[in-house]
Coordinates of C-alpha atoms and ligand atoms in Angstrom, one line a residue:
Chain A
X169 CA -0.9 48.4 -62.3
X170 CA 1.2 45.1 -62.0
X171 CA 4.7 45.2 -60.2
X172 CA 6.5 44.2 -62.9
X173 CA 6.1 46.1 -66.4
X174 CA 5.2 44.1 -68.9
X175 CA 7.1 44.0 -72.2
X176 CA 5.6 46.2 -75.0
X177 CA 3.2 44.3 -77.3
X178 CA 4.5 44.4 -81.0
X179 CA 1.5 43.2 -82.5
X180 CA -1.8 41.4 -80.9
X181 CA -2.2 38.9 -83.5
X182 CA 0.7 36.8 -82.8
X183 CA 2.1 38.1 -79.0
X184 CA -1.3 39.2 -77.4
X185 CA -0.9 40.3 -73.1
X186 CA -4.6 41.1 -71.3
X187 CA -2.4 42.0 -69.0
X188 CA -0.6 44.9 -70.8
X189 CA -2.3 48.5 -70.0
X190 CA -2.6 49.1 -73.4
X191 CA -5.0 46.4 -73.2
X192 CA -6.7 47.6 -70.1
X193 CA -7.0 51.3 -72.4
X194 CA -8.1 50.0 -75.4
X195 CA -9.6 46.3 -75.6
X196 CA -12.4 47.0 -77.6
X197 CA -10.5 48.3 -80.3
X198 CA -7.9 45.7 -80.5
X199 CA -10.9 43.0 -80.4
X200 CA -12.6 44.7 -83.4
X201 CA -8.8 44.6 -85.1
X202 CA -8.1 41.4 -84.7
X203 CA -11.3 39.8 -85.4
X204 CA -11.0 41.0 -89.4
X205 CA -7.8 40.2 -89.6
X206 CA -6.7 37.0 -86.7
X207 CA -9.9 35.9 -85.2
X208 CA -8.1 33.3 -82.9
X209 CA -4.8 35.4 -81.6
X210 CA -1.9 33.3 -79.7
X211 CA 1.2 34.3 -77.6
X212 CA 4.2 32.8 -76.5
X213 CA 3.7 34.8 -72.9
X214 CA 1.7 32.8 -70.2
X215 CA 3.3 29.4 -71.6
X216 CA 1.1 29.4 -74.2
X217 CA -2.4 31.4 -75.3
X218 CA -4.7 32.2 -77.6
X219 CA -7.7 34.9 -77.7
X220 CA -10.5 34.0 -80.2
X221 CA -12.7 37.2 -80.7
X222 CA -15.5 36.1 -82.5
X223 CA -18.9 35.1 -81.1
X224 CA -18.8 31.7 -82.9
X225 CA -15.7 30.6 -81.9
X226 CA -16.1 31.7 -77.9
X227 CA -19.4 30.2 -77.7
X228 CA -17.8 27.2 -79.2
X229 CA -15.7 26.8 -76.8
X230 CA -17.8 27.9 -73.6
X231 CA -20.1 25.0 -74.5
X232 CA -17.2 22.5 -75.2
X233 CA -16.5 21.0 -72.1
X234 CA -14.8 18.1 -73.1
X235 CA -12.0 19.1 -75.2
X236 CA -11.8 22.4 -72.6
X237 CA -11.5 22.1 -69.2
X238 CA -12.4 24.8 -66.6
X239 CA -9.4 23.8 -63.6
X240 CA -8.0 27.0 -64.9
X241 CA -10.0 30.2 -65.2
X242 CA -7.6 33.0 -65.1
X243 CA -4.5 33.1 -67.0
X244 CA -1.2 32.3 -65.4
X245 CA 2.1 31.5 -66.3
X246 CA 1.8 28.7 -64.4
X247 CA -0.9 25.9 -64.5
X248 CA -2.9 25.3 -61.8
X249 CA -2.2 22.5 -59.2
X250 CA -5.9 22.0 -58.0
X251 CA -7.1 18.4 -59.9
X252 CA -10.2 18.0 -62.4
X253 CA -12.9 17.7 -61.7
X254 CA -13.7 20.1 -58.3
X255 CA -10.7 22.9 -58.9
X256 CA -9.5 25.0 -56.3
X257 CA -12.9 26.8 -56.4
X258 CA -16.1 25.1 -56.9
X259 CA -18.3 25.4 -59.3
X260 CA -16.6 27.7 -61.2
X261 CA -13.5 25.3 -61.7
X262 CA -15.2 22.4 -61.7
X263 CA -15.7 20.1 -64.9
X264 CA -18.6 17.7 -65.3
X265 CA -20.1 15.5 -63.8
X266 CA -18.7 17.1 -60.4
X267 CA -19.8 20.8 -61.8
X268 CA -23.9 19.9 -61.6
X269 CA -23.4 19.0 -58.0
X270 CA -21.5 22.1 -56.7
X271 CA -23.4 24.6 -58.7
X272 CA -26.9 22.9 -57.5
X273 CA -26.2 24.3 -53.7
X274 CA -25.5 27.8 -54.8
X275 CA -29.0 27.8 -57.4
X276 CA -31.9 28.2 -55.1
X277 CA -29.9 31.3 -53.2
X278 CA -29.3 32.9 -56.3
X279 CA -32.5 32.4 -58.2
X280 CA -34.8 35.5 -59.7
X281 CA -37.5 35.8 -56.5
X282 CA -34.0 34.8 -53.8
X283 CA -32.4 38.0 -55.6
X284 CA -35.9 40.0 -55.1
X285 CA -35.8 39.9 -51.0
X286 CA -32.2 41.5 -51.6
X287 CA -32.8 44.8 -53.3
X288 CA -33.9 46.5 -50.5
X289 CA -30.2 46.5 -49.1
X290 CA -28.9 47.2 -52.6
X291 CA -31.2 50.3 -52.4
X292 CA -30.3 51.6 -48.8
X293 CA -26.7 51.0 -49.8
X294 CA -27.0 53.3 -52.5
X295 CA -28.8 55.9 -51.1
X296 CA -26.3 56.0 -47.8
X297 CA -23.5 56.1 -50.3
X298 CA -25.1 59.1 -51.7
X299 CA -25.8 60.8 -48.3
X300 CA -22.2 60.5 -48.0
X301 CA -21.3 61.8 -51.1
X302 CA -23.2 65.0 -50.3
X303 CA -22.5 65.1 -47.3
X304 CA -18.8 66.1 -48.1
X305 CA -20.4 68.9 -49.9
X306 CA -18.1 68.5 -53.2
X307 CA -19.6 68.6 -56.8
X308 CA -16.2 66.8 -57.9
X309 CA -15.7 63.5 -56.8
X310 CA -14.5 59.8 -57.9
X311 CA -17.5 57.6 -58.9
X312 CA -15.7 54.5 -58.9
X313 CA -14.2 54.8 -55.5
X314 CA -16.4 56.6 -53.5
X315 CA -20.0 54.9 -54.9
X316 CA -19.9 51.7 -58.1
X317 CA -17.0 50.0 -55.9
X318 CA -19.3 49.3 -52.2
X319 CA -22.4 48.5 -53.5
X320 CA -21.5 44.9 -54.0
X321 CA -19.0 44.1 -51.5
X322 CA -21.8 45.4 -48.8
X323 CA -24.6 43.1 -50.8
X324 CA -22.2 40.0 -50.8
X325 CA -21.4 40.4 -47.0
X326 CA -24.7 41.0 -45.7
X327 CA -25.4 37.4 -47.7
X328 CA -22.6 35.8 -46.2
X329 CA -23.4 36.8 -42.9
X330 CA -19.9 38.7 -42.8
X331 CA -19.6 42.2 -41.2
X332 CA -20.0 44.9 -43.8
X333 CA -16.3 46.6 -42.4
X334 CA -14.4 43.7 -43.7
X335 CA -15.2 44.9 -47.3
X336 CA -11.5 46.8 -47.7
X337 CA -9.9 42.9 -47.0
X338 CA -12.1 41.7 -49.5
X339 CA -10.6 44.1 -52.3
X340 CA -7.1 43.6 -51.2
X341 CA -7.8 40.0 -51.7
X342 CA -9.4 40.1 -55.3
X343 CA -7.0 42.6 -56.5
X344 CA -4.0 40.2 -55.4
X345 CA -6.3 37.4 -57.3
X346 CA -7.5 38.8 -60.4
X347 CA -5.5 41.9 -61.3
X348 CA -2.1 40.4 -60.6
X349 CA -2.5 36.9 -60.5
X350 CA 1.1 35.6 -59.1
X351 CA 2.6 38.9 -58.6
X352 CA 2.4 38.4 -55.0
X353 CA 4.3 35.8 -53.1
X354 CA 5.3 37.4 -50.3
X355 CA 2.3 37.3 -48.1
X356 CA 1.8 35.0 -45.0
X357 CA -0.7 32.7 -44.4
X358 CA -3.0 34.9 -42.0
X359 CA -2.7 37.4 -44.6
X360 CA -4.6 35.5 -47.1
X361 CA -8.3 35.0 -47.9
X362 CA -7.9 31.4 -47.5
X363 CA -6.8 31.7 -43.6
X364 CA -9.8 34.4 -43.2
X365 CA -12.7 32.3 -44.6
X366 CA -10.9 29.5 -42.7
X367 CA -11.4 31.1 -39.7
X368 CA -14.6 32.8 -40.2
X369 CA -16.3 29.0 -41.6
X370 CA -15.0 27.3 -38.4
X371 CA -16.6 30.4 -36.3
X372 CA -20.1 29.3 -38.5
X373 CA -19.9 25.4 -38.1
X374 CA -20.1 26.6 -34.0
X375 CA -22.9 29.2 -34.3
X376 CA -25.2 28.9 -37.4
X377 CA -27.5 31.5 -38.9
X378 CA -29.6 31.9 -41.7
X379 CA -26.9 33.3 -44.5
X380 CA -25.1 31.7 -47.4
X381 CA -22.0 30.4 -45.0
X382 CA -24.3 28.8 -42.4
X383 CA -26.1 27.2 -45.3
X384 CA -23.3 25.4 -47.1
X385 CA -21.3 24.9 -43.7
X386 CA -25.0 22.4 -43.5
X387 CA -25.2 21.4 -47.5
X388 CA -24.4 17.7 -48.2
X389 CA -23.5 15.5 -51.6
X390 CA -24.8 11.9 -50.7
X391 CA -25.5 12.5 -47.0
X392 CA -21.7 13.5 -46.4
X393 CA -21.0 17.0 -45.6
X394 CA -19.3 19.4 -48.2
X395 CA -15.6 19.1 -46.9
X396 CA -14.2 22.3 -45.7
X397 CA -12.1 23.4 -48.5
X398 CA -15.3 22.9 -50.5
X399 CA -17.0 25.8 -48.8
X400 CA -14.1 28.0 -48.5
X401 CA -13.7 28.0 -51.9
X402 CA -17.0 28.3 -52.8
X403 CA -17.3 31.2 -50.6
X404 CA -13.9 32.7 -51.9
X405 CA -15.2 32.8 -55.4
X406 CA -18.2 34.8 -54.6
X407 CA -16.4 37.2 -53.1
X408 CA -14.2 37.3 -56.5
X409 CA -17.2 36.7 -58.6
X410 CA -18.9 38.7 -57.2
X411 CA -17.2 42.1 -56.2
X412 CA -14.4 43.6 -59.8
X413 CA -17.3 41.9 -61.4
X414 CA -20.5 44.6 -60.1
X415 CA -17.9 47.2 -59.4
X416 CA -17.0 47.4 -63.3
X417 CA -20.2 46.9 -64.5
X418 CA -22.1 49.9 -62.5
X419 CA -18.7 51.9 -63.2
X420 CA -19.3 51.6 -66.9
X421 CA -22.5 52.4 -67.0
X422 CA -21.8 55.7 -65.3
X423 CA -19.0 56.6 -67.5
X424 CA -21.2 55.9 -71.0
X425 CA -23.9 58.2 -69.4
X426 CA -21.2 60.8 -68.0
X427 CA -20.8 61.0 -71.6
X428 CA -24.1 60.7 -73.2
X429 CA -26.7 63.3 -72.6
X430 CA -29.2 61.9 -74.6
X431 CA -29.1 58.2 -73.2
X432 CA -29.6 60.0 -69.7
X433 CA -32.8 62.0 -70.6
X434 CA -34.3 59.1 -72.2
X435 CA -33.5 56.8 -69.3
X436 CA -35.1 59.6 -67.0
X437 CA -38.4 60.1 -69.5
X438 CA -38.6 56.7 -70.2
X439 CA -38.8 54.1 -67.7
X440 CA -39.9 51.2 -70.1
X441 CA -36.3 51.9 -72.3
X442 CA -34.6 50.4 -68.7
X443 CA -34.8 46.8 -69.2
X444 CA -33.2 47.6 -72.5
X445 CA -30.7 49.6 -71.5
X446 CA -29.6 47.6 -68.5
X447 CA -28.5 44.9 -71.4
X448 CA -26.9 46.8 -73.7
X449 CA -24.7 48.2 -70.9
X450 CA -24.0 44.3 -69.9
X451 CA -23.6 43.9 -73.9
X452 CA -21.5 46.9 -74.8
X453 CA -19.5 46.9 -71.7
X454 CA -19.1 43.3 -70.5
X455 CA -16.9 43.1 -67.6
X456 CA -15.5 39.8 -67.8
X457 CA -13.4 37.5 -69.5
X458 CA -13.0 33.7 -68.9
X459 CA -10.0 31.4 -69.3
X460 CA -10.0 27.6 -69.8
X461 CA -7.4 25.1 -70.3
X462 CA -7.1 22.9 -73.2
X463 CA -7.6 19.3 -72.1
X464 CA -7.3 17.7 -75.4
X465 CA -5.8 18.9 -78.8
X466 CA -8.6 20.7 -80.5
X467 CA -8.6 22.9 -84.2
X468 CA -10.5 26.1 -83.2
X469 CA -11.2 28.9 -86.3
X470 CA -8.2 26.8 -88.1
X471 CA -6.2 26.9 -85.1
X472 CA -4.5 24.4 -83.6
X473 CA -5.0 24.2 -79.8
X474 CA -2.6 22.2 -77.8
X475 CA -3.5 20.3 -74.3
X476 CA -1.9 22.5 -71.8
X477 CA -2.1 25.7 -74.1
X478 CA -4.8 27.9 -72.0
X479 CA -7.4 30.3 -74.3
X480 CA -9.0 32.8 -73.2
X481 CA -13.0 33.9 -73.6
X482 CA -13.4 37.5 -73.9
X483 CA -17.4 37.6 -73.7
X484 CA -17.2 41.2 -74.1
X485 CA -15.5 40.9 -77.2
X486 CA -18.2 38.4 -78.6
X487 CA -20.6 40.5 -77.9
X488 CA -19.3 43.0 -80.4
X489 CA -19.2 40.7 -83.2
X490 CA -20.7 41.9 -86.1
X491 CA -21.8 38.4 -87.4
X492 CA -23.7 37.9 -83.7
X493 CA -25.5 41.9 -83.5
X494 CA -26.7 44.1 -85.5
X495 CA -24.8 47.7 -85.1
X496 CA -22.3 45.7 -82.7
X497 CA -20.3 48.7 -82.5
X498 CA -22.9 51.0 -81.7
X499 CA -24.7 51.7 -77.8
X500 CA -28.3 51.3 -78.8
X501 CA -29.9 52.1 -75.7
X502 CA -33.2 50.4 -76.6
X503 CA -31.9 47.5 -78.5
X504 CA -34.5 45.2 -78.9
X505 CA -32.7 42.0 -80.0
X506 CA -30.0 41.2 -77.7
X507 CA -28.4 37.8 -77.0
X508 CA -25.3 39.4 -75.3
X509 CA -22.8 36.8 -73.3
X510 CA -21.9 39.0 -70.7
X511 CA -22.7 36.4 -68.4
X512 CA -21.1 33.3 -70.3
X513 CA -23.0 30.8 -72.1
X514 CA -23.8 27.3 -71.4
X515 CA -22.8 25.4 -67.8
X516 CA -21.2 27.8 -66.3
X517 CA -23.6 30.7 -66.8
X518 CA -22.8 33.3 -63.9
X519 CA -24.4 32.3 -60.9
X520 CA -24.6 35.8 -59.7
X521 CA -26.6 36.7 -62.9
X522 CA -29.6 37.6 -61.1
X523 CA -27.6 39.7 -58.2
X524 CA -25.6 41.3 -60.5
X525 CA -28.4 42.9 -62.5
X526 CA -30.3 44.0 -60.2
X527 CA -27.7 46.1 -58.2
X528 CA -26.7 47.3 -61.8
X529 CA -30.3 48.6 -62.1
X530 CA -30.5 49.5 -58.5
X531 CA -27.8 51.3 -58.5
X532 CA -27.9 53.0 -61.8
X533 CA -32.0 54.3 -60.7
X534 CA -30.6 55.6 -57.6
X535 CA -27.9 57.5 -59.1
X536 CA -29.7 58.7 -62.4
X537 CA -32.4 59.8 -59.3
X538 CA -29.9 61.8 -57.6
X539 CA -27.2 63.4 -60.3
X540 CA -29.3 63.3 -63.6
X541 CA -27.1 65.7 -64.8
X542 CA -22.9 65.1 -64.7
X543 CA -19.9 64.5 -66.4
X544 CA -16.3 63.7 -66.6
X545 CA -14.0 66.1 -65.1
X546 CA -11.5 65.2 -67.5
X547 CA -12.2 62.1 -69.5
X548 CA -8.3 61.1 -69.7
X549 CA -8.3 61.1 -66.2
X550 CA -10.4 58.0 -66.1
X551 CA -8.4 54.5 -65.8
X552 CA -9.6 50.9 -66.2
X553 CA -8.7 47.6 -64.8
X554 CA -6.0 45.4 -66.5
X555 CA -6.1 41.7 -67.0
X556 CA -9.7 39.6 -67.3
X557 CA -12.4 42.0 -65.2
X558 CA -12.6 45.4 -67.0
X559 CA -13.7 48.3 -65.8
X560 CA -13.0 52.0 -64.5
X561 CA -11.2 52.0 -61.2
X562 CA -10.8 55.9 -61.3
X563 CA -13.3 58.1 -62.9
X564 CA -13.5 61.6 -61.3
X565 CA -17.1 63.0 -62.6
X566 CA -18.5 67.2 -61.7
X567 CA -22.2 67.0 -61.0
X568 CA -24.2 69.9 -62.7
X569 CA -27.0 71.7 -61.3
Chain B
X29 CA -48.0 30.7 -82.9
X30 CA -46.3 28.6 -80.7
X31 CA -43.1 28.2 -78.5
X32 CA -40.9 25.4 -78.9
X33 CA -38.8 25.7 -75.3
X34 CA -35.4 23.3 -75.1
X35 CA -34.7 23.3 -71.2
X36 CA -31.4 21.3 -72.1
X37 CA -30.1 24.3 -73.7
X38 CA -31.6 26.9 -71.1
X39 CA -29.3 27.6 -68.6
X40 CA -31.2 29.8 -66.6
X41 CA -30.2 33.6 -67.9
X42 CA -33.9 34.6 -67.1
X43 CA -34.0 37.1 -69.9
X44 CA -37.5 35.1 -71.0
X45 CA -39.0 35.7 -67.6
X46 CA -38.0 39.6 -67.7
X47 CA -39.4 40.2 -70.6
X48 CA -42.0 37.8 -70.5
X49 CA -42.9 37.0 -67.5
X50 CA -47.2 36.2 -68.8
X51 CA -45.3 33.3 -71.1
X52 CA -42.2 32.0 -68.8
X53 CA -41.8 31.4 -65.5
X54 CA -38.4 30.2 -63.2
X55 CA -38.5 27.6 -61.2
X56 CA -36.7 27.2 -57.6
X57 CA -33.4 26.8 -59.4
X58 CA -33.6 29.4 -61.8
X59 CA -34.5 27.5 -65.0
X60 CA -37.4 28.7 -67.4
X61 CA -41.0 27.0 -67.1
X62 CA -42.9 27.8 -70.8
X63 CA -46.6 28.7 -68.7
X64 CA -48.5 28.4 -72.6
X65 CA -49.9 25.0 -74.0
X66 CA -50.4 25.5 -77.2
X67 CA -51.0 29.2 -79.4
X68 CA -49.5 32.0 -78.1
X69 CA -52.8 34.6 -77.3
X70 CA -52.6 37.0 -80.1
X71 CA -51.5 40.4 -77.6
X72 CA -48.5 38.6 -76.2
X73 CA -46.9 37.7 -79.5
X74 CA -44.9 40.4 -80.2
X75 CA -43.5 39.5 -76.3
X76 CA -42.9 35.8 -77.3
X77 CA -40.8 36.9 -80.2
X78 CA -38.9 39.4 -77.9
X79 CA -38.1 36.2 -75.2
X80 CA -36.8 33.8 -78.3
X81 CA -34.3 36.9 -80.1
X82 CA -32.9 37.9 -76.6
X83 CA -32.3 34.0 -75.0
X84 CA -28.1 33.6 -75.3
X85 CA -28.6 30.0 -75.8
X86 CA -31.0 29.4 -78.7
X87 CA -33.2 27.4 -75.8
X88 CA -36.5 29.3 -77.4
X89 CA -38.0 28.9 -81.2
X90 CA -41.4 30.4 -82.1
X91 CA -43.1 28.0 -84.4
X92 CA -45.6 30.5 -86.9
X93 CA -48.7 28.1 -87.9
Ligands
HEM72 C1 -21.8 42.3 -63.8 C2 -21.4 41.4 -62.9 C3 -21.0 40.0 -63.3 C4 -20.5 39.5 -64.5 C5 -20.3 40.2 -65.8 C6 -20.2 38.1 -64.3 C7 -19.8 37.2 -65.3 C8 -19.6 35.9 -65.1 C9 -19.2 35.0 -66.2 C10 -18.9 35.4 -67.6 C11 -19.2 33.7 -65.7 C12 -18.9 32.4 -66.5 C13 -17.6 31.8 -66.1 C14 -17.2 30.7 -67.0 O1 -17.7 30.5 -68.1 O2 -16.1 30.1 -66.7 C15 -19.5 33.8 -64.3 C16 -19.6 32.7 -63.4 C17 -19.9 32.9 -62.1 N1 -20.3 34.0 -61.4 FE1 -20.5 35.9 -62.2 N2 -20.5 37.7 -63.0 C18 -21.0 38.9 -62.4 C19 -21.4 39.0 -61.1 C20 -21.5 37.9 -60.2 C21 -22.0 38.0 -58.8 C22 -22.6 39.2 -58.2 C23 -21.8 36.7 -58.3 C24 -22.2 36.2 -56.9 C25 -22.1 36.8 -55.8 C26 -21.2 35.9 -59.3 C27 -20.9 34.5 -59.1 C28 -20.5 33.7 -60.1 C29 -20.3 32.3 -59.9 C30 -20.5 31.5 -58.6 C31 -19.9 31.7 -61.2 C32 -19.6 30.3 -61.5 C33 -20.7 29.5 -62.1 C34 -20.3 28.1 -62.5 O3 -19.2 27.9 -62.8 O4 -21.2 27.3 -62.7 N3 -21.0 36.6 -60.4 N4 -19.8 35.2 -64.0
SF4_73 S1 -33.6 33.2 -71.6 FE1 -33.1 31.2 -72.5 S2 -31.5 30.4 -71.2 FE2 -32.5 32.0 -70.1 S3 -34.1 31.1 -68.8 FE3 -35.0 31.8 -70.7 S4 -34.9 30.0 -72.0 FE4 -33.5 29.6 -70.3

């Protein structure tokens, strides 16, 4: 919940706020709303906005990197200081030609057979997280908390080469980031994820491994070493990337099969529907949406975008698009065609793509494996995220049998 | 049948190689390799079609002769 409480939202079309937790409680149905009757919303709040919702107009502007720029990826009522084309947080913020060059270093890590050597700790993670759940001896508890929300922070660390107990800093720090994005300036510097990586990248450049930290800390553009703020912030944003990002996606996926019996059984009977179902989770319940900037006046659905003016790109909402997916609003566990844009389209395509699924599937075969039978204790109890990650942060469930 | 692959569009979502991993490859980066020259055999059609309706960005065509 932010500090401050936002004003109530009179309509979406024309004074949208992602940050509202009406929004957080019911995006899906305010993006089907609005795209019959305003595909492109706009508010006066954040200095400027607008929110397209159709899968035409996003991927438009995903792949538009000229008249978009991606120096600002979460919406804030300021505008960020960092300058085009690096960012405060390579590549995610970067712009061409500079993007090509910053993403290149991350690839090979990240790649389909690098992700395969890491499943093995995505599995034992799961299955200690279990033993621990059990352990308690409770058949209520929150799935969120106690399981969905570790299973990436302790995949991203053991990566990094950072110990696995620093993974309650790391939410403190997204949640300041991504949730409430400016709502906090009263912390000092050694309170920040900035002075943290700081410290643990100058700890690296004196005693280098083999993880992701050690490698960059070693990486090079032209024979000159990436400059320290380079790495930090590439490190920084894949502990953000990284971490709401998993957490909400394995947290949804539990609270559609809390809810669905017959999706369960058929992912127990039938482990060729997986692949399937894996995607239209990512589809129906896409955790994240970007921002960009407008760099140059642009006419978007018939609306006029201003330089300055930020927009956002709700992926999830695009990939509920009627015009885009057949059945968009229905969960069609073995949908067969299924371009979804959970994980953007064009440049920037998530990095993590790879990680991200399979501690989705991981996680979801070890937990279908131990509780094939649960639901929601009390489905109002549940509450998502606010603002451009979505997902449920608190989602008691009862296990059955 | 035959697979027109654009590896300007592809940006690497890998959802050919998952699904078929007899017709596409990744390379060290992440970026689809198309492993057939020329027709697709006849028993891995139905999985070539599957690779071109689930890649996000267009970047596979099937081409029926
Ligand atoms: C279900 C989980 C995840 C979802 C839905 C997701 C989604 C996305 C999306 C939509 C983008 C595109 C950003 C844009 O267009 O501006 C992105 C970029 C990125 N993601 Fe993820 N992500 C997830 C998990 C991860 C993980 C686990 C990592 C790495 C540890 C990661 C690292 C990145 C990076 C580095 C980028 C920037 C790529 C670039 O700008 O070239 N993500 N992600
Ligand atoms: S699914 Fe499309 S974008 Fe993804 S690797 Fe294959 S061809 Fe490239």
């Amino acid at each position: 919940m932010p500090d401050v409480p936002r004003p109530p939202v009179e309509d979406w079309a024309t004074d949208f706020d992602h940050t509202h937790p009406d929004y957080a409680a019911s995006a899906p149905e305010i993006w089907d709303d609005l795209r019959e009757r305003c595909p492109v919303a706009h508010t006066e709040r954040f200095g400027g906005a607008w929110l397209p919702t159709r899968h035409e107009d996003v991927a438009r502007i995903a792949k538009d990197t000229e008249h978009f720029t991606s120096q600002g990826i979460i919406v804030t009522d300021w505008r960020p200081e960092a300058p085009r084309p690096v960012g405060y947080a390579p590549p995610i913020t970067s712009d061409p030609p500079f993007h090509a060059i910053a993403r290149k270093f991350l690839l090979e890590f990240f790649s389909p057979k690098a992700i395969d050597g890491w499943e093995k700790t995505a599995r034992e993670t799961c299955r200690e997280l279990i033993a621990e759940i059990r352990a308690k001896g409770l058949d209520e508890f929150d799935a969120a908390t106690e399981y969905a929300q570790h299973i990436p922070v302790r995949v991203i660390a053991d990566m990094l080469g950072l110990p696995r107990e620093d993974g309650d800093k790391f939410r403190v720090f997204i949640h300041r980031i991504i949730e409430e994005p400016g709502q906090n300036a009263v912390e000092s510097w050694e309170d920040t994820l900035d002075y943290y990586l700081d410290t643990k990248v100058k700890e690296r450049r004196e005693n280098l491994g083999d993880d992701l930290i050690s490698y960059l800390c070693t990486a090079d553009i032209d024979g000159i070493a990436l400059q320290d703020e380079h790495v930090r912030g590439t490190i920084a944003l894949l502990i953000i990337a990284g971490i709401d990002t998993t957490w909400s996606g394995i947290g949804s996926s539990i609270w559609h099969m809390a809810q669905h019996p017959v999706d369960r059984k058929r992912w127990i009977t039938d482990p060729e529907v997986r692949p399937f179902a894996l995607e239209e989770f990512l589809r129906f319940y896409a955790p994240v949406t970007m921002a960009r900037l407008v760099a140059e006046d642009v006419e978007i659905g018939g609306c006029p975008m201003k330089e300055g003016d930020w927009t956002l790109l709700p992926f999830p909402s695009a990939n509920r698009d009627p015009e885009a997916f057949d059945h968009a609003d229905e969960f069609i566990i073995d949908r067969q065609r299924n371009r979804h844009t959970a994980f953007g389209l064009g440049i920037h395509r998530c990095v993590g793509s790879n990680l991200a699924r399979m501690e989705m599937r991981v996680a979801l075969e070890e937990w279908m494996d131990a509780f094939p039978d649960f639901e929601l204790v009390e489905p109002e109890a549940v509450t998502w995220s606010t603002g451009q990650v979505r997902g449920p942060r608190r989602m008691p469930v009862r296990i059955n049998g | 049948m035959k697979i027109k692959y654009d590896r300007d569009a592809c940006q690497g979502h890998n959802r050919c190689y998952m699904l078929a991993p007899e017709l596409f490859d990744t390379d060290d980066e992440g970026y689809a390799i198309l492993l057939v020259d020329g027709d697709v055999p006849a028993e891995l059609e139905e999985k070539a079609q599957l690779a071109a309706d689930n890649c996000p960005e267009f970047a596979i065509e099937i081409i029926e002769s």
